[in-house]
Tab-separated table of C-alpha atoms and ligand atoms in Angstrom:
chain	number	residue	atom	x	y	z
U	1	MET	CA	23.842	-2.858	8.375
U	2	GLN	CA	27.272	-3.829	10.087
U	3	GLN	CA	28.994	-5.880	7.181
U	4	SER	CA	31.411	-4.144	5.158
U	5	LYS	CA	31.997	-4.463	1.231
U	6	GLY	CA	34.825	-6.431	0.011
U	7	ALA	CA	35.860	-7.104	-3.678
U	8	GLN	CA	33.111	-6.529	-6.530
U	9	ILE	CA	32.067	-10.103	-7.717
U	10	VAL	CA	29.972	-9.122	-10.598
U	11	ARG	CA	28.182	-6.091	-12.099
U	12	GLY	CA	24.843	-6.796	-13.765
U	13	LYS	CA	22.557	-4.405	-15.670
U	14	THR	CA	20.964	-3.006	-12.420
U	15	LYS	CA	22.831	-4.456	-9.530
U	16	VAL	CA	26.373	-5.088	-8.155
U	17	LEU	CA	27.328	-7.824	-5.825
U	18	TYR	CA	30.270	-7.704	-3.564
U	19	GLU	CA	32.100	-10.061	-1.078
U	20	CYS	CA	31.595	-9.691	2.439
U	21	ILE	CA	34.573	-9.008	4.402
U	22	GLY	CA	35.334	-11.883	6.874
U	23	GLU	CA	32.228	-13.830	5.829
U	24	PRO	CA	32.916	-15.858	2.723
U	25	GLU	CA	29.201	-17.383	2.841
U	26	ARG	CA	27.775	-13.965	2.675
U	27	LEU	CA	27.486	-11.229	-0.150
U	28	ILE	CA	26.197	-7.825	-0.360
U	29	VAL	CA	23.855	-6.829	-3.184
U	30	GLU	CA	23.578	-3.267	-4.220
U	31	GLN	CA	20.894	-2.170	-6.506
U	32	MET	CA	21.590	0.680	-9.092
U	33	ASP	CA	19.472	3.536	-10.262
U	34	ALA	CA	19.630	2.220	-13.703
U	35	ILE	CA	16.206	0.886	-15.575
U	36	THR	CA	16.710	-1.126	-18.482
U	37	ALA	CA	14.441	-2.943	-20.895
U	38	GLY	CA	14.682	-5.233	-24.195
U	39	ASP	CA	17.630	-7.044	-22.817
U	40	GLY	CA	19.428	-3.604	-22.136
U	41	ALA	CA	18.369	-2.057	-25.473
U	42	ARG	CA	16.526	0.597	-23.691
U	43	ARG	CA	18.324	2.060	-20.583
U	44	ASP	CA	17.717	5.169	-18.347
U	45	VAL	CA	18.917	6.261	-14.873
U	46	ILE	CA	16.303	7.167	-12.420
U	47	SER	CA	17.836	8.719	-9.388
U	48	GLY	CA	16.432	6.954	-6.246
U	49	LYS	CA	15.488	4.041	-8.182
U	50	GLY	CA	17.970	1.438	-6.614
U	51	ARG	CA	17.001	2.544	-3.155
U	52	LEU	CA	13.452	1.746	-4.056
U	53	ALA	CA	14.276	-1.374	-5.678
U	54	ALA	CA	16.376	-2.514	-2.652
U	55	LEU	CA	13.269	-1.519	-0.252
U	56	THR	CA	11.102	-3.567	-2.386
U	57	THR	CA	13.078	-6.726	-2.535
U	58	SER	CA	14.130	-6.673	1.064
U	59	ARG	CA	10.493	-6.397	2.030
U	60	VAL	CA	9.294	-9.020	-0.430
U	61	PHE	CA	12.007	-11.599	0.602
U	62	ARG	CA	11.428	-10.846	4.280
U	63	PHE	CA	7.658	-11.577	3.583
U	64	LEU	CA	8.735	-14.749	1.769
U	65	ASN	CA	11.092	-15.823	4.430
U	66	ARG	CA	8.100	-15.414	7.030
U	67	ARG	CA	5.951	-17.543	4.833
U	68	GLY	CA	8.421	-20.375	5.176
U	69	LEU	CA	9.901	-19.872	1.505
U	70	PRO	CA	13.544	-20.392	1.341
U	71	THR	CA	15.353	-17.101	0.002
U	72	HIS	CA	18.819	-16.042	0.034
U	73	TYR	CA	17.927	-12.912	1.876
U	74	LEU	CA	19.446	-12.214	5.384
U	75	GLY	CA	18.942	-8.516	6.043
U	76	GLY	CA	19.601	-4.986	5.202
U	77	GLY	CA	18.155	-3.114	2.214
U	78	GLU	CA	16.146	-0.618	4.305
U	79	ASP	CA	18.861	1.440	5.906
U	80	VAL	CA	18.418	5.113	5.677
U	81	ASP	CA	21.236	6.037	3.273
U	82	GLU	CA	22.199	2.753	1.859
U	83	ASN	CA	20.684	0.007	-0.217
U	84	ALA	CA	23.008	-2.824	0.497
U	85	MET	CA	21.208	-6.153	1.097
U	86	LEU	CA	23.018	-8.869	2.821
U	87	VAL	CA	22.570	-12.453	1.191
U	88	ARG	CA	23.676	-15.956	1.420
U	89	ARG	CA	26.135	-16.800	-1.195
U	90	CYS	CA	24.786	-19.121	-4.151
U	91	ALA	CA	25.740	-20.471	-7.312
U	92	MET	CA	23.194	-19.006	-9.410
U	93	ILE	CA	21.086	-21.193	-12.024
U	94	PRO	CA	20.996	-19.363	-15.389
U	95	LEU	CA	17.350	-19.661	-15.779
U	96	GLU	CA	14.322	-17.154	-15.402
U	97	VAL	CA	11.509	-18.818	-14.052
U	98	VAL	CA	8.115	-17.181	-14.760
U	99	VAL	CA	4.724	-17.995	-13.393
U	100	ARG	CA	1.747	-16.681	-15.104
U	101	GLY	CA	-1.817	-16.362	-13.630
U	102	ILE	CA	-3.220	-13.976	-16.389
U	103	VAL	CA	-2.331	-13.851	-19.811
U	104	ALA	CA	0.038	-11.019	-20.993
U	105	GLY	CA	3.424	-10.060	-22.227
U	106	SER	CA	5.381	-12.634	-24.260
U	107	TYR	CA	2.827	-15.273	-23.542
U	108	ALA	CA	0.128	-13.185	-25.415
U	109	LYS	CA	2.506	-12.665	-28.024
U	110	ARG	CA	3.373	-16.325	-28.472
U	111	TYR	CA	-0.385	-17.221	-28.162
U	112	PRO	CA	-2.371	-14.556	-30.190
U	113	ASP	CA	-5.355	-16.915	-29.934
U	114	VAL	CA	-5.615	-16.788	-26.363
U	115	GLN	CA	-7.603	-13.870	-24.879
U	116	ARG	CA	-5.205	-11.365	-23.213
U	117	GLY	CA	-6.162	-10.852	-19.782
U	118	SER	CA	-7.804	-14.190	-19.238
U	119	ARG	CA	-6.853	-16.391	-16.397
U	120	LEU	CA	-4.549	-19.226	-16.365
U	121	ASP	CA	-5.757	-22.062	-14.016
U	122	PRO	CA	-3.587	-23.783	-12.963
U	123	HIS	CA	-0.911	-21.043	-13.275
U	124	VAL	CA	1.681	-21.781	-15.983
U	125	VAL	CA	5.400	-22.058	-15.242
U	126	GLU	CA	7.833	-21.331	-17.846
U	127	PHE	CA	11.564	-21.456	-17.939
U	128	PHE	CA	13.820	-18.853	-19.869
U	129	LEU	CA	17.602	-19.321	-20.421
U	130	LYS	CA	19.462	-16.232	-19.111
U	131	ASP	CA	21.264	-15.298	-22.229
U	132	ASP	CA	20.901	-11.658	-23.154
U	133	GLU	CA	22.551	-12.223	-26.681
U	134	HIS	CA	19.901	-14.462	-27.569
U	135	HIS	CA	16.989	-12.662	-25.868
U	136	ASP	CA	16.716	-15.056	-23.185
U	137	PRO	CA	15.037	-17.803	-25.098
U	138	MET	CA	12.452	-20.393	-23.705
U	139	ILE	CA	13.820	-23.581	-22.652
U	140	ALA	CA	12.104	-27.033	-22.136
U	141	VAL	CA	12.466	-28.994	-19.144
U	142	GLU	CA	14.218	-31.834	-21.011
U	143	GLU	CA	16.784	-29.372	-22.507
U	144	ILE	CA	17.597	-27.871	-18.981
U	145	VAL	CA	18.255	-31.558	-17.707
U	146	ALA	CA	20.174	-32.544	-21.048
U	147	ARG	CA	22.375	-29.394	-20.972
U	148	GLY	CA	23.249	-30.137	-17.451
U	149	ILE	CA	21.723	-26.888	-16.035
U	150	ALA	CA	19.610	-28.611	-13.439
U	151	ARG	CA	18.698	-31.928	-12.331
U	152	PRO	CA	15.031	-33.342	-12.952
U	153	GLU	CA	14.275	-32.987	-9.107
U	154	GLU	CA	15.894	-29.411	-9.137
U	155	VAL	CA	13.467	-28.388	-11.927
U	156	GLU	CA	10.516	-29.957	-10.120
U	157	ARG	CA	11.536	-28.145	-6.918
U	158	MET	CA	11.885	-24.694	-8.817
U	159	SER	CA	8.467	-25.081	-10.293
U	160	GLU	CA	7.069	-25.798	-6.872
U	161	LEU	CA	8.789	-22.820	-5.177
U	162	ALA	CA	8.149	-20.465	-7.884
U	163	ARG	CA	4.312	-21.199	-7.851
U	164	ALA	CA	4.266	-20.832	-3.980
U	165	THR	CA	5.908	-17.621	-4.300
U	166	PHE	CA	3.430	-16.528	-6.627
U	167	ASP	CA	0.648	-17.751	-4.589
U	168	ALA	CA	1.916	-15.832	-1.516
U	169	LEU	CA	2.484	-12.496	-3.549
U	170	GLU	CA	-0.847	-12.893	-5.439
U	171	GLU	CA	-2.867	-13.248	-2.069
U	172	ALA	CA	-0.895	-10.195	-0.500
U	173	TRP	CA	-1.576	-8.275	-3.576
U	174	ARG	CA	-5.078	-9.228	-3.738
U	175	GLU	CA	-5.554	-7.716	-0.187
U	176	ARG	CA	-4.712	-4.453	-1.795
U	177	SER	CA	-7.167	-5.081	-4.684
U	178	VAL	CA	-4.143	-5.650	-6.983
U	179	THR	CA	-3.799	-8.232	-9.573
U	180	LEU	CA	-0.572	-10.191	-9.682
U	181	VAL	CA	-0.484	-10.941	-13.353
U	182	ASP	CA	2.830	-12.805	-13.679
U	183	LEU	CA	6.190	-12.994	-11.943
U	184	LYS	CA	9.925	-13.727	-12.734
U	185	VAL	CA	11.925	-15.571	-10.127
U	186	GLU	CA	15.452	-16.785	-10.167
U	187	PHE	CA	17.140	-19.670	-8.242
U	188	GLY	CA	20.586	-20.344	-6.671
U	189	ARG	CA	22.172	-23.344	-4.717
U	190	LEU	CA	23.623	-22.371	-1.641
U	191	THR	CA	27.148	-22.984	-1.209
U	192	GLU	CA	27.361	-23.129	2.723
U	193	GLY	CA	28.564	-26.176	4.447
U	194	GLY	CA	25.389	-27.600	6.040
U	195	ARG	CA	22.831	-26.524	3.354
U	196	ASN	CA	25.253	-27.033	0.349
U	197	GLY	CA	23.341	-27.484	-2.705
U	198	GLU	CA	19.961	-26.355	-1.302
U	199	LEU	CA	17.797	-24.514	-3.798
U	200	VAL	CA	16.691	-20.824	-2.725
U	201	LEU	CA	14.893	-18.020	-4.100
U	202	ALA	CA	17.821	-15.526	-5.122
U	203	ASP	CA	18.601	-12.438	-7.219
U	204	VAL	CA	15.900	-9.928	-6.524
U	205	VAL	CA	12.148	-9.695	-6.578
U	206	ASP	CA	11.159	-6.124	-7.170
U	207	ASN	CA	8.991	-4.044	-9.233
U	208	ASP	CA	10.846	-4.958	-12.422
U	209	SER	CA	10.066	-8.757	-11.627
U	210	TRP	CA	6.273	-8.819	-11.932
U	211	ARG	CA	3.191	-7.284	-13.501
U	212	ILE	CA	0.684	-5.754	-11.338
U	213	TRP	CA	-2.753	-4.346	-12.214
U	214	PRO	CA	-4.574	-2.587	-9.748
U	215	GLN	CA	-8.293	-3.488	-9.836
U	216	GLY	CA	-7.238	-6.075	-12.384
U	217	ARG	CA	-6.965	-3.164	-14.817
U	218	GLU	CA	-3.958	-3.300	-17.219
U	219	GLN	CA	-4.126	0.504	-17.836
U	220	ALA	CA	-3.679	1.051	-14.064
U	221	MET	CA	-0.438	-0.905	-14.181
U	222	LEU	CA	2.387	-0.068	-11.709
U	223	ASP	CA	5.104	-2.015	-12.686
U	224	LYS	CA	8.038	-1.714	-15.040
U	225	GLN	CA	5.934	-2.262	-18.014
U	226	ILE	CA	5.160	1.295	-17.677
U	227	TYR	CA	8.648	2.013	-18.649
U	228	ARG	CA	8.618	-0.710	-21.330
U	229	ASN	CA	5.719	1.130	-23.080
U	230	LEU	CA	6.965	4.755	-22.865
U	231	GLU	CA	7.166	6.235	-26.326
U	232	ARG	CA	9.068	9.275	-25.095
U	233	ARG	CA	11.503	8.844	-22.105
U	234	ASP	CA	11.644	12.521	-20.764
U	235	ALA	CA	12.062	13.623	-17.437
U	236	LYS	CA	8.394	13.916	-16.907
U	237	ALA	CA	7.874	10.330	-18.164
U	238	LEU	CA	10.699	9.113	-15.901
U	239	ALA	CA	9.225	10.858	-12.898
U	240	ARG	CA	6.006	8.980	-13.508
U	241	VAL	CA	7.755	5.793	-13.483
U	242	LYS	CA	9.573	6.741	-10.367
U	243	ARG	CA	6.101	7.546	-8.608
U	244	ALA	CA	4.780	4.032	-9.427
U	245	TYR	CA	7.966	2.559	-7.895
U	246	GLU	CA	7.605	4.405	-4.841
U	247	GLU	CA	3.925	3.483	-4.638
U	248	VAL	CA	4.924	-0.127	-4.850
U	249	ALA	CA	7.864	0.315	-2.361
U	250	GLU	CA	5.334	1.504	0.109
U	251	ALA	CA	2.711	-1.054	-0.486
U	252	VAL	CA	4.877	-4.062	-0.138
U	253	ALA	CA	5.951	-2.639	3.434
U	254	GLY	CA	2.535	-3.821	4.431
U	255	PHE	CA	3.106	-7.250	3.385
U	256	ASP	CA	5.124	-7.878	6.731
U	257	ALA	CA	2.203	-7.170	8.824
U	258	ARG	CA	1.241	-10.676	10.112
F	1	LIG	O1	7.882	-10.711	-20.947
F	1	LIG	P1	7.151	-11.783	-20.287
F	1	LIG	O2	5.798	-11.786	-20.388
F	1	LIG	O3	7.875	-13.109	-20.705
F	1	LIG	O4	7.571	-11.596	-18.768
F	1	LIG	C1	6.976	-12.427	-17.844
F	1	LIG	C2	7.391	-11.761	-16.509
F	1	LIG	O5	8.546	-11.680	-16.167
F	1	LIG	C3	6.804	-10.202	-16.255
F	1	LIG	O6	6.426	-10.046	-15.037
F	1	LIG	C4	8.326	-9.514	-16.376
F	1	LIG	O7	8.322	-8.372	-15.957
F	1	LIG	C5	9.208	-10.642	-16.057
F	1	LIG	N1	10.601	-10.580	-16.540
F	1	LIG	C6	11.677	-10.243	-15.840
F	1	LIG	N2	12.897	-10.278	-16.517
F	1	LIG	C7	13.150	-10.532	-17.825
F	1	LIG	C8	11.978	-10.963	-18.456
F	1	LIG	C9	10.644	-10.953	-18.000
F	1	LIG	O8	11.525	-9.875	-14.747
F	1	LIG	N3	14.208	-10.576	-18.384
């Protein structure tokens, strides 16, 4: 990537955003080797994880761009010795938008009477407020609007784009006999002149953002849930997590094929 990193704007749990020198409407995203769960309560460092996350995100965003889904991704993330991704600058909306095709995770906890692993048709879209301190509580659409987080038509657009993203990724994974169970995406409003205010998929979509079950088998999972479930986080266990991330980064490279 040609662009040079400017001042650091924000440092999250697993990534850092920098200004892009000479390009006020662009940012550089670097993903770190940290892996966290439980709103940061569990944290480890897996050497090379940032690079795998950047590979995965850039490949997924490139695939989504090609499918006509608007994302903030412009380029990078696949350079040999860097994991810097160039993105359009956005004002982030502090929501996690989750799409579920199969009952798992917090949905299964919330509705213990619903059979875990069963299909949700149509897919269910849920909104969570980004607020680690309060463990990202679920938020109703009316509340999103009432609190001025997003306008009604924006909520509608986020649901529509999140569903379409899920559908595209579900199909790509299905071709590899992998079931996309659920997915979390985030949105931003572009700040750039001509497209000011336009909603785009932002942040990252990587192996931390979804649940994926090869052959539909939960025990064969390849995503971050492996890490969340670890009882002992020793070198051997973390190496197993890394292998899953490598496998996923490689698999999503094929998403671009057509
Ligand atoms: O935990 P829950 O079932 O609500 O998660 C739904 C989906 O959102 C999962 O794919 C999970 O990996 C993802 N997620 C995420 N970041 C969070 C919470 C959930 O990427 N903070």
